[in-house]
Amino acid sequence: MSPSMSERLRQRLGAYLVKPRRVFVTPGGDEFAAWCREKPGSAVELVVSARALHELVVEPGLPLADLDAVQAYAQQQFAHYFGASAQRFAIAAWQQGSACGASALHGLDLAALSAQARSARVRLAAIRPAWAVWLASLPSATRAASGHALWHEGEIAVVITLDRGRVVGLQPRRVKQLAEFGAGSALAIGTPDSDLAPQPGPALPQPDFLPRSGRSALAWPLGATGALVLAAAAWSAADSHRALGLAEAAHGRALAVRTPTAVAPRRGAPAVVAENRSASEARALLDMPWEAVLTRVETAGADAKPMAWLGLDASAGRGELRLEGLTPDRGLALELAERLGATPGWSQVLLSRFSAAEAGLAGQRFEISARVRSGGGA
């Protein structure tokens, strides 16, 4: 039995508001498929088995200025070694000071994972190699050391070479080949059963197979404000459904005793119309492309630093959005409005208010209004 509209709304809200849980996935992704069946409306960080990955550490000295350059170089290298099949690999690049590299996802289909998540209203917070998640869970002193660390999965392992905290080598090996690396004196050994909670310490590579344009430090506040909008709609929809049912039942009883010549105005009709409007608004909110809209707002805001979002309000029936934020400069707010106005599906984007912030808030408060068509926010 398919979930009701209110249940789907609750699941979408839950995906934005709950803390992501880690799910270890092996080639094929059966673990994630089971998670989606059992826990719709949740949020996950997928921890990818070494058996579903190829690894590359870039030789020192290459002029790769940023992650885009690292990713382009990695795509060339993986295509050289693995041929045409490498065109299907999702690649997650990383940089750590002068060290850089990339992981290639060959045992899992990123598009299929995303489709499963959407169908189950599960939020994919990150998709990371298991070795990187495990390294981030090590004590600070271990992470800053030099030597070999070992991520171990059954008959295979990943030998991670650290040079004063920098990852300078990633070599998948059969367990029986580990003696050549002196695995007995490894700095640390991890397995899928390890505690993978991140620990404070030196920064380490954090490759992520999700598109970088879809991630932002602003995701939590914007997700929360958008979720609050949807929550109000969910409650309104539930109330509308109950009120409409009662009104229709009462109307049916009235029709049973009404004579053809005694057609009186339908009592309660204005209330039913109002409730119908609330239900329509709730359905429109449910159908809005929230992932695309929030992602576009997040990335536009991230490009307009320094600024901070305060809230989001929506009237989905009219396709209207209202965004509130703080910025030190009116020019940044205007630039942000222009950037959003250039987004396909967005129109009438205006900086509708700009004023001094309230006591306790730094900067100037601004408000941007816009109209967004269904499907806008790409």
Short mmCIF file of C-alpha atoms in Angstrom, two decimals:
data_model
loop_
_atom_site.label_atom_id
_atom_site.label_comp_id
_atom_site.label_asym_id
_atom_site.label_seq_id
_atom_site.Cartn_x
_atom_site.Cartn_y
_atom_site.Cartn_z
CA MET A 1 0.00 0.00 0.00
CA SER A 2 1.49 3.32 -1.06
CA PRO A 3 1.98 5.99 1.63
CA SER A 4 -0.53 8.82 1.94
CA MET A 5 0.33 12.38 1.00
CA SER A 6 0.74 13.37 4.65
CA GLU A 7 3.00 10.37 5.24
CA ARG A 8 5.16 11.30 2.23
CA LEU A 9 5.42 14.83 3.61
CA ARG A 10 6.51 13.52 7.01
CA GLN A 11 9.12 11.34 5.33
CA ARG A 12 10.53 14.27 3.36
CA LEU A 13 10.64 16.36 6.53
CA GLY A 14 12.42 13.59 8.38
CA ALA A 15 15.07 13.34 5.65
CA TYR A 16 15.94 17.02 6.13
CA LEU A 17 15.79 17.14 9.90
CA VAL A 18 17.43 13.93 11.06
CA LYS A 19 21.15 13.38 11.40
CA PRO A 20 22.51 11.11 8.64
CA ARG A 21 23.27 7.53 9.63
CA ARG A 22 26.20 5.66 8.09
CA VAL A 23 25.50 2.67 5.88
CA PHE A 24 28.35 0.46 4.64
CA VAL A 25 27.75 -0.59 1.02
CA THR A 26 29.47 -3.22 -1.11
CA PRO A 27 29.39 -3.71 -4.91
CA GLY A 28 25.79 -3.84 -6.11
CA GLY A 29 24.47 -1.66 -3.28
CA ASP A 30 22.09 -4.25 -1.78
CA GLU A 31 22.63 -2.76 1.68
CA PHE A 32 21.33 0.61 0.55
CA ALA A 33 18.35 -0.91 -1.25
CA ALA A 34 17.38 -2.67 1.98
CA TRP A 35 17.84 0.57 3.94
CA CYS A 36 15.51 2.44 1.56
CA ARG A 37 12.83 -0.24 1.97
CA GLU A 38 13.09 -0.29 5.75
CA LYS A 39 13.74 3.40 6.55
CA PRO A 40 12.02 5.73 4.07
CA GLY A 41 12.31 9.39 4.97
CA SER A 42 15.74 9.04 6.59
CA ALA A 43 19.17 10.47 5.79
CA VAL A 44 22.34 8.49 5.10
CA GLU A 45 26.04 8.83 4.49
CA LEU A 46 27.10 5.88 2.35
CA VAL A 47 30.46 4.36 3.31
CA VAL A 48 31.74 2.57 0.20
CA SER A 49 33.64 -0.69 0.37
CA ALA A 50 37.15 -0.82 -1.08
CA ARG A 51 35.85 -3.60 -3.36
CA ALA A 52 33.75 -1.01 -5.22
CA LEU A 53 36.60 1.47 -5.72
CA HIS A 54 39.72 2.22 -7.72
CA GLU A 55 42.23 4.61 -6.16
CA LEU A 56 44.69 7.13 -7.55
CA VAL A 57 47.27 9.28 -5.77
CA VAL A 58 48.72 11.93 -8.07
CA GLU A 59 52.49 12.06 -8.42
CA PRO A 60 53.97 15.15 -6.75
CA GLY A 61 54.68 18.29 -8.73
CA LEU A 62 51.84 18.24 -11.28
CA PRO A 63 50.23 21.68 -11.72
CA LEU A 64 46.71 20.77 -10.58
CA ALA A 65 45.29 23.94 -9.08
CA ASP A 66 41.94 22.76 -7.75
CA LEU A 67 39.57 19.82 -7.41
CA ASP A 68 38.23 20.25 -10.94
CA ALA A 69 41.77 19.90 -12.31
CA VAL A 70 42.43 16.86 -10.13
CA GLN A 71 39.19 15.25 -11.29
CA ALA A 72 39.94 15.88 -14.98
CA TYR A 73 43.41 14.39 -14.60
CA ALA A 74 42.02 11.38 -12.72
CA GLN A 75 39.43 10.74 -15.45
CA GLN A 76 42.24 10.59 -18.01
CA GLN A 77 44.27 8.20 -15.89
CA PHE A 78 41.39 5.86 -15.14
CA ALA A 79 40.44 5.82 -18.84
CA HIS A 80 44.06 4.92 -19.70
CA TYR A 81 44.09 1.93 -17.32
CA PHE A 82 40.50 0.69 -17.55
CA GLY A 83 39.43 1.69 -21.06
CA ALA A 84 35.90 2.52 -22.13
CA SER A 85 34.36 1.21 -18.92
CA ALA A 86 35.95 4.14 -17.06
CA GLN A 87 33.48 6.49 -18.74
CA ARG A 88 30.84 5.13 -16.35
CA PHE A 89 32.90 5.70 -13.21
CA ALA A 90 31.81 8.39 -10.79
CA ILE A 91 34.95 10.14 -9.51
CA ALA A 92 35.56 11.86 -6.18
CA ALA A 93 38.66 14.06 -6.15
CA TRP A 94 40.51 15.23 -3.03
CA GLN A 95 43.33 17.59 -2.10
CA GLN A 96 45.37 17.77 1.08
CA GLY A 97 47.97 20.47 0.87
CA SER A 98 50.37 19.45 -1.90
CA ALA A 99 48.96 15.89 -1.99
CA CYS A 100 45.94 15.03 -4.11
CA GLY A 101 44.16 12.06 -5.62
CA ALA A 102 40.82 10.57 -6.56
CA SER A 103 38.60 7.56 -5.98
CA ALA A 104 36.60 5.98 -8.81
CA LEU A 105 33.27 4.26 -8.13
CA HIS A 106 33.15 1.18 -10.33
CA GLY A 107 31.06 -1.32 -8.35
CA LEU A 108 28.08 0.96 -7.76
CA ASP A 109 25.89 3.04 -10.08
CA LEU A 110 25.63 6.59 -8.73
CA ALA A 111 22.52 7.37 -10.81
CA ALA A 112 20.79 4.23 -9.51
CA LEU A 113 21.67 5.10 -5.90
CA SER A 114 20.24 8.60 -6.36
CA ALA A 115 17.06 7.22 -7.94
CA GLN A 116 16.59 4.77 -5.05
CA ALA A 117 17.03 7.59 -2.56
CA ARG A 118 14.49 9.84 -4.32
CA SER A 119 11.94 7.05 -4.54
CA ALA A 120 12.21 6.34 -0.80
CA ARG A 121 12.51 10.04 0.14
CA VAL A 122 15.91 9.25 1.63
CA ARG A 123 18.41 12.13 1.72
CA LEU A 124 21.89 11.21 0.50
CA ALA A 125 24.17 13.37 2.64
CA ALA A 126 27.47 11.97 1.30
CA ILE A 127 28.97 8.97 -0.51
CA ARG A 128 32.54 8.47 0.70
CA PRO A 129 35.24 5.79 0.46
CA ALA A 130 35.40 3.72 3.60
CA TRP A 131 39.13 4.37 4.07
CA ALA A 132 38.54 8.16 4.17
CA VAL A 133 35.70 7.90 6.69
CA TRP A 134 37.83 5.63 8.86
CA LEU A 135 40.89 7.91 8.74
CA ALA A 136 38.74 10.80 9.99
CA SER A 137 37.79 8.69 13.02
CA LEU A 138 41.40 8.14 14.18
CA PRO A 139 42.95 10.04 17.11
CA SER A 140 44.73 13.27 16.23
CA ALA A 141 48.21 11.91 17.00
CA THR A 142 47.72 8.93 14.67
CA ARG A 143 46.39 11.10 11.85
CA ALA A 144 49.42 13.40 12.07
CA ALA A 145 51.99 10.59 12.04
CA SER A 146 54.09 8.97 9.29
CA GLY A 147 53.77 5.31 8.36
CA HIS A 148 51.18 2.84 7.10
CA ALA A 149 47.55 2.60 8.20
CA LEU A 150 45.48 -0.37 7.12
CA TRP A 151 41.82 -0.51 6.12
CA HIS A 152 40.89 -4.22 6.14
CA GLU A 153 37.86 -5.91 4.51
CA GLY A 154 37.99 -9.70 4.51
CA GLU A 155 40.55 -10.83 1.93
CA ILE A 156 41.43 -7.35 0.71
CA ALA A 157 42.91 -4.26 2.34
CA VAL A 158 43.87 -0.70 1.48
CA VAL A 159 47.36 0.32 2.59
CA ILE A 160 47.28 4.06 3.36
CA THR A 161 50.69 5.69 3.46
CA LEU A 162 50.88 8.82 5.62
CA ASP A 163 53.70 11.35 5.58
CA ARG A 164 53.27 13.60 8.62
CA GLY A 165 49.52 13.40 8.19
CA ARG A 166 49.40 13.73 4.40
CA VAL A 167 48.04 10.82 2.40
CA VAL A 168 50.79 10.01 -0.12
CA GLY A 169 49.80 6.45 -1.02
CA LEU A 170 46.65 4.31 -1.42
CA GLN A 171 47.32 0.75 -2.50
CA PRO A 172 44.64 -1.98 -2.54
CA ARG A 173 46.20 -5.34 -1.74
CA ARG A 174 45.28 -8.93 -1.02
CA VAL A 175 45.75 -9.69 2.66
CA LYS A 176 48.42 -12.28 1.87
CA GLN A 177 50.46 -9.50 0.18
CA LEU A 178 50.56 -7.24 3.22
CA ALA A 179 53.84 -8.51 4.68
CA GLU A 180 55.83 -6.40 2.20
CA PHE A 181 54.36 -3.28 3.75
CA GLY A 182 55.19 -4.23 7.31
CA ALA A 183 51.51 -4.38 8.18
CA GLY A 184 52.35 -5.80 11.58
CA SER A 185 53.66 -2.37 12.60
CA ALA A 186 50.73 -0.42 11.10
CA LEU A 187 49.79 2.83 12.79
CA ALA A 188 46.18 1.64 12.94
CA ILE A 189 43.97 -1.08 11.48
CA GLY A 190 40.32 -0.50 10.65
CA THR A 191 37.43 -2.72 9.53
CA PRO A 192 33.75 -2.15 8.63
CA ASP A 193 32.95 -2.87 12.29
CA SER A 194 35.13 0.03 13.49
CA ASP A 195 33.65 3.07 15.20
CA LEU A 196 33.62 5.60 12.34
CA ALA A 197 32.63 8.67 14.36
CA PRO A 198 34.79 11.61 13.18
CA GLN A 199 37.38 12.94 15.65
CA PRO A 200 39.01 16.37 15.87
CA GLY A 201 42.48 16.60 14.42
CA PRO A 202 44.42 17.47 11.26
CA ALA A 203 42.41 17.75 8.07
CA LEU A 204 42.34 14.62 5.93
CA PRO A 205 41.02 13.84 2.44
CA GLN A 206 37.24 13.72 2.33
CA PRO A 207 36.36 12.62 -1.23
CA ASP A 208 32.63 12.59 -1.91
CA PHE A 209 30.94 11.13 -4.98
CA LEU A 210 27.98 13.49 -4.76
CA PRO A 211 28.31 16.46 -7.14
CA ARG A 212 30.14 19.32 -5.43
CA SER A 213 27.53 21.83 -6.63
CA GLY A 214 24.96 20.00 -4.52
CA ARG A 215 26.81 20.41 -1.22
CA SER A 216 27.08 23.47 0.95
CA ALA A 217 27.61 24.42 4.56
CA LEU A 218 24.24 26.19 4.26
CA ALA A 219 22.37 22.91 3.67
CA TRP A 220 21.27 22.47 7.29
CA PRO A 221 19.67 25.91 7.92
CA LEU A 222 18.02 26.01 4.51
CA GLY A 223 16.86 22.42 4.79
CA ALA A 224 15.39 23.18 8.21
CA THR A 225 13.54 26.32 7.10
CA GLY A 226 12.22 24.58 4.00
CA ALA A 227 11.16 21.64 6.16
CA LEU A 228 9.24 23.95 8.48
CA VAL A 229 7.31 25.27 5.48
CA LEU A 230 6.44 21.72 4.48
CA ALA A 231 5.55 20.79 8.06
CA ALA A 232 2.91 23.52 8.21
CA ALA A 233 1.54 22.27 4.91
CA ALA A 234 1.40 18.69 6.19
CA TRP A 235 -0.64 19.68 9.22
CA SER A 236 -2.89 21.82 7.04
CA ALA A 237 -3.39 18.94 4.60
CA ALA A 238 -4.33 16.55 7.39
CA ASP A 239 -6.81 19.04 8.86
CA SER A 240 -8.20 19.76 5.40
CA HIS A 241 -8.76 16.09 4.71
CA ARG A 242 -10.66 15.61 7.95
CA ALA A 243 -12.71 18.79 7.54
CA LEU A 244 -13.57 18.00 3.94
CA GLY A 245 -14.70 14.51 4.89
CA LEU A 246 -16.98 15.86 7.62
CA ALA A 247 -18.39 18.55 5.33
CA GLU A 248 -19.13 16.06 2.55
CA ALA A 249 -20.80 13.68 5.00
CA ALA A 250 -22.99 16.50 6.33
CA HIS A 251 -23.81 17.62 2.81
CA GLY A 252 -24.78 14.09 1.87
CA ARG A 253 -27.20 13.90 4.81
CA ALA A 254 -28.70 17.25 3.81
CA LEU A 255 -29.28 16.04 0.23
CA ALA A 256 -31.13 13.00 1.52
CA VAL A 257 -33.94 15.16 3.03
CA ARG A 258 -33.92 18.05 0.55
CA THR A 259 -36.86 18.42 -1.85
CA PRO A 260 -36.35 19.54 -5.47
CA THR A 261 -37.92 22.95 -4.75
CA ALA A 262 -35.98 23.56 -1.52
CA VAL A 263 -32.49 24.15 -2.80
CA ALA A 264 -30.92 26.19 0.00
CA PRO A 265 -27.41 27.62 0.01
CA ARG A 266 -24.92 24.98 1.10
CA ARG A 267 -24.09 25.73 4.71
CA GLY A 268 -20.41 25.55 5.44
CA ALA A 269 -19.44 25.85 1.77
CA PRO A 270 -17.02 28.80 2.33
CA ALA A 271 -15.23 26.79 5.02
CA VAL A 272 -14.94 23.80 2.71
CA VAL A 273 -13.55 26.02 -0.06
CA ALA A 274 -10.97 27.41 2.36
CA GLU A 275 -10.00 23.92 3.45
CA ASN A 276 -9.73 22.86 -0.20
CA ARG A 277 -7.36 25.75 -0.80
CA SER A 278 -5.19 24.61 2.12
CA ALA A 279 -5.10 21.07 0.78
CA SER A 280 -4.18 22.35 -2.70
CA GLU A 281 -1.36 24.43 -1.22
CA ALA A 282 -0.09 21.39 0.68
CA ARG A 283 -0.08 19.31 -2.51
CA ALA A 284 1.71 22.10 -4.37
CA LEU A 285 4.34 22.25 -1.63
CA LEU A 286 4.82 18.51 -1.85
CA ASP A 287 5.27 18.73 -5.63
CA MET A 288 7.79 21.59 -5.56
CA PRO A 289 11.32 20.57 -6.61
CA TRP A 290 12.75 21.30 -3.15
CA GLU A 291 16.08 19.60 -3.74
CA ALA A 292 16.78 21.70 -6.85
CA VAL A 293 15.48 24.92 -5.29
CA LEU A 294 17.42 24.57 -2.04
CA THR A 295 20.56 23.50 -3.87
CA ARG A 296 20.39 26.55 -6.13
CA VAL A 297 19.87 28.90 -3.18
CA GLU A 298 22.71 27.25 -1.23
CA THR A 299 25.22 27.43 -4.06
CA ALA A 300 24.29 31.01 -4.94
CA GLY A 301 24.68 31.98 -1.29
CA ALA A 302 27.99 30.16 -1.00
CA ASP A 303 29.30 32.15 -3.98
CA ALA A 304 28.21 35.40 -2.31
CA LYS A 305 30.22 35.02 0.91
CA PRO A 306 30.28 36.47 3.48
CA MET A 307 26.54 36.16 4.11
CA ALA A 308 24.15 34.05 6.17
CA TRP A 309 20.63 32.81 5.51
CA LEU A 310 17.93 33.46 8.09
CA GLY A 311 14.87 31.88 6.57
CA LEU A 312 12.76 30.75 3.63
CA ASP A 313 9.01 31.07 3.06
CA ALA A 314 7.02 29.69 0.16
CA SER A 315 3.60 29.93 -1.42
CA ALA A 316 3.73 26.95 -3.73
CA GLY A 317 0.26 27.56 -5.18
CA ARG A 318 1.46 30.88 -6.57
CA GLY A 319 5.03 29.69 -7.14
CA GLU A 320 6.44 32.38 -4.84
CA LEU A 321 9.54 32.26 -2.64
CA ARG A 322 10.77 34.73 -0.05
CA LEU A 323 14.35 34.47 1.22
CA GLU A 324 15.80 36.35 4.18
CA GLY A 325 19.46 36.73 5.04
CA LEU A 326 22.27 38.86 6.46
CA THR A 327 25.08 40.50 4.49
CA PRO A 328 27.62 43.23 5.20
CA ASP A 329 27.11 44.82 1.78
CA ARG A 330 24.04 45.77 -0.27
CA GLY A 331 26.04 45.03 -3.42
CA LEU A 332 26.38 41.38 -2.39
CA ALA A 333 22.62 41.09 -1.92
CA LEU A 334 22.00 42.62 -5.36
CA GLU A 335 24.57 40.29 -6.89
CA LEU A 336 22.85 37.32 -5.24
CA ALA A 337 19.46 38.40 -6.61
CA GLU A 338 20.96 38.72 -10.10
CA ARG A 339 22.52 35.27 -9.83
CA LEU A 340 19.21 33.70 -8.79
CA GLY A 341 17.40 35.65 -11.52
CA ALA A 342 19.63 34.00 -14.14
CA THR A 343 18.49 30.53 -13.02
CA PRO A 344 16.17 28.71 -15.48
CA GLY A 345 12.64 28.63 -14.06
CA TRP A 346 13.18 31.67 -11.80
CA SER A 347 11.58 35.06 -12.60
CA GLN A 348 10.69 38.38 -10.95
CA VAL A 349 13.68 38.04 -8.61
CA LEU A 350 13.87 41.27 -6.62
CA LEU A 351 15.77 42.59 -3.64
CA SER A 352 12.54 43.62 -1.91
CA ARG A 353 13.94 44.80 1.42
CA PHE A 354 17.29 45.95 2.81
CA SER A 355 17.58 47.34 6.32
CA ALA A 356 19.71 47.41 9.45
CA ALA A 357 19.77 44.11 11.30
CA GLU A 358 18.14 43.73 14.68
CA ALA A 359 20.18 44.00 17.87
CA GLY A 360 22.46 40.99 18.25
CA LEU A 361 22.77 40.36 14.50
CA ALA A 362 25.78 41.58 12.53
CA GLY A 363 25.34 43.13 9.11
CA GLN A 364 22.35 44.25 7.05
CA ARG A 365 19.15 42.28 6.73
CA PHE A 366 17.84 41.65 3.22
CA GLU A 367 14.86 39.99 1.64
CA ILE A 368 14.66 38.53 -1.86
CA SER A 369 11.34 37.65 -3.49
CA ALA A 370 11.01 35.43 -6.55
CA ARG A 371 8.68 33.30 -8.61
CA VAL A 372 9.77 29.73 -9.32
CA ARG A 373 8.18 27.43 -11.88
CA SER A 374 7.86 23.72 -11.19
CA GLY A 375 11.21 22.21 -12.12
CA GLY A 376 13.10 25.49 -11.50
CA GLY A 377 16.39 25.58 -9.66
CA ALA A 378 18.61 23.63 -11.99
#
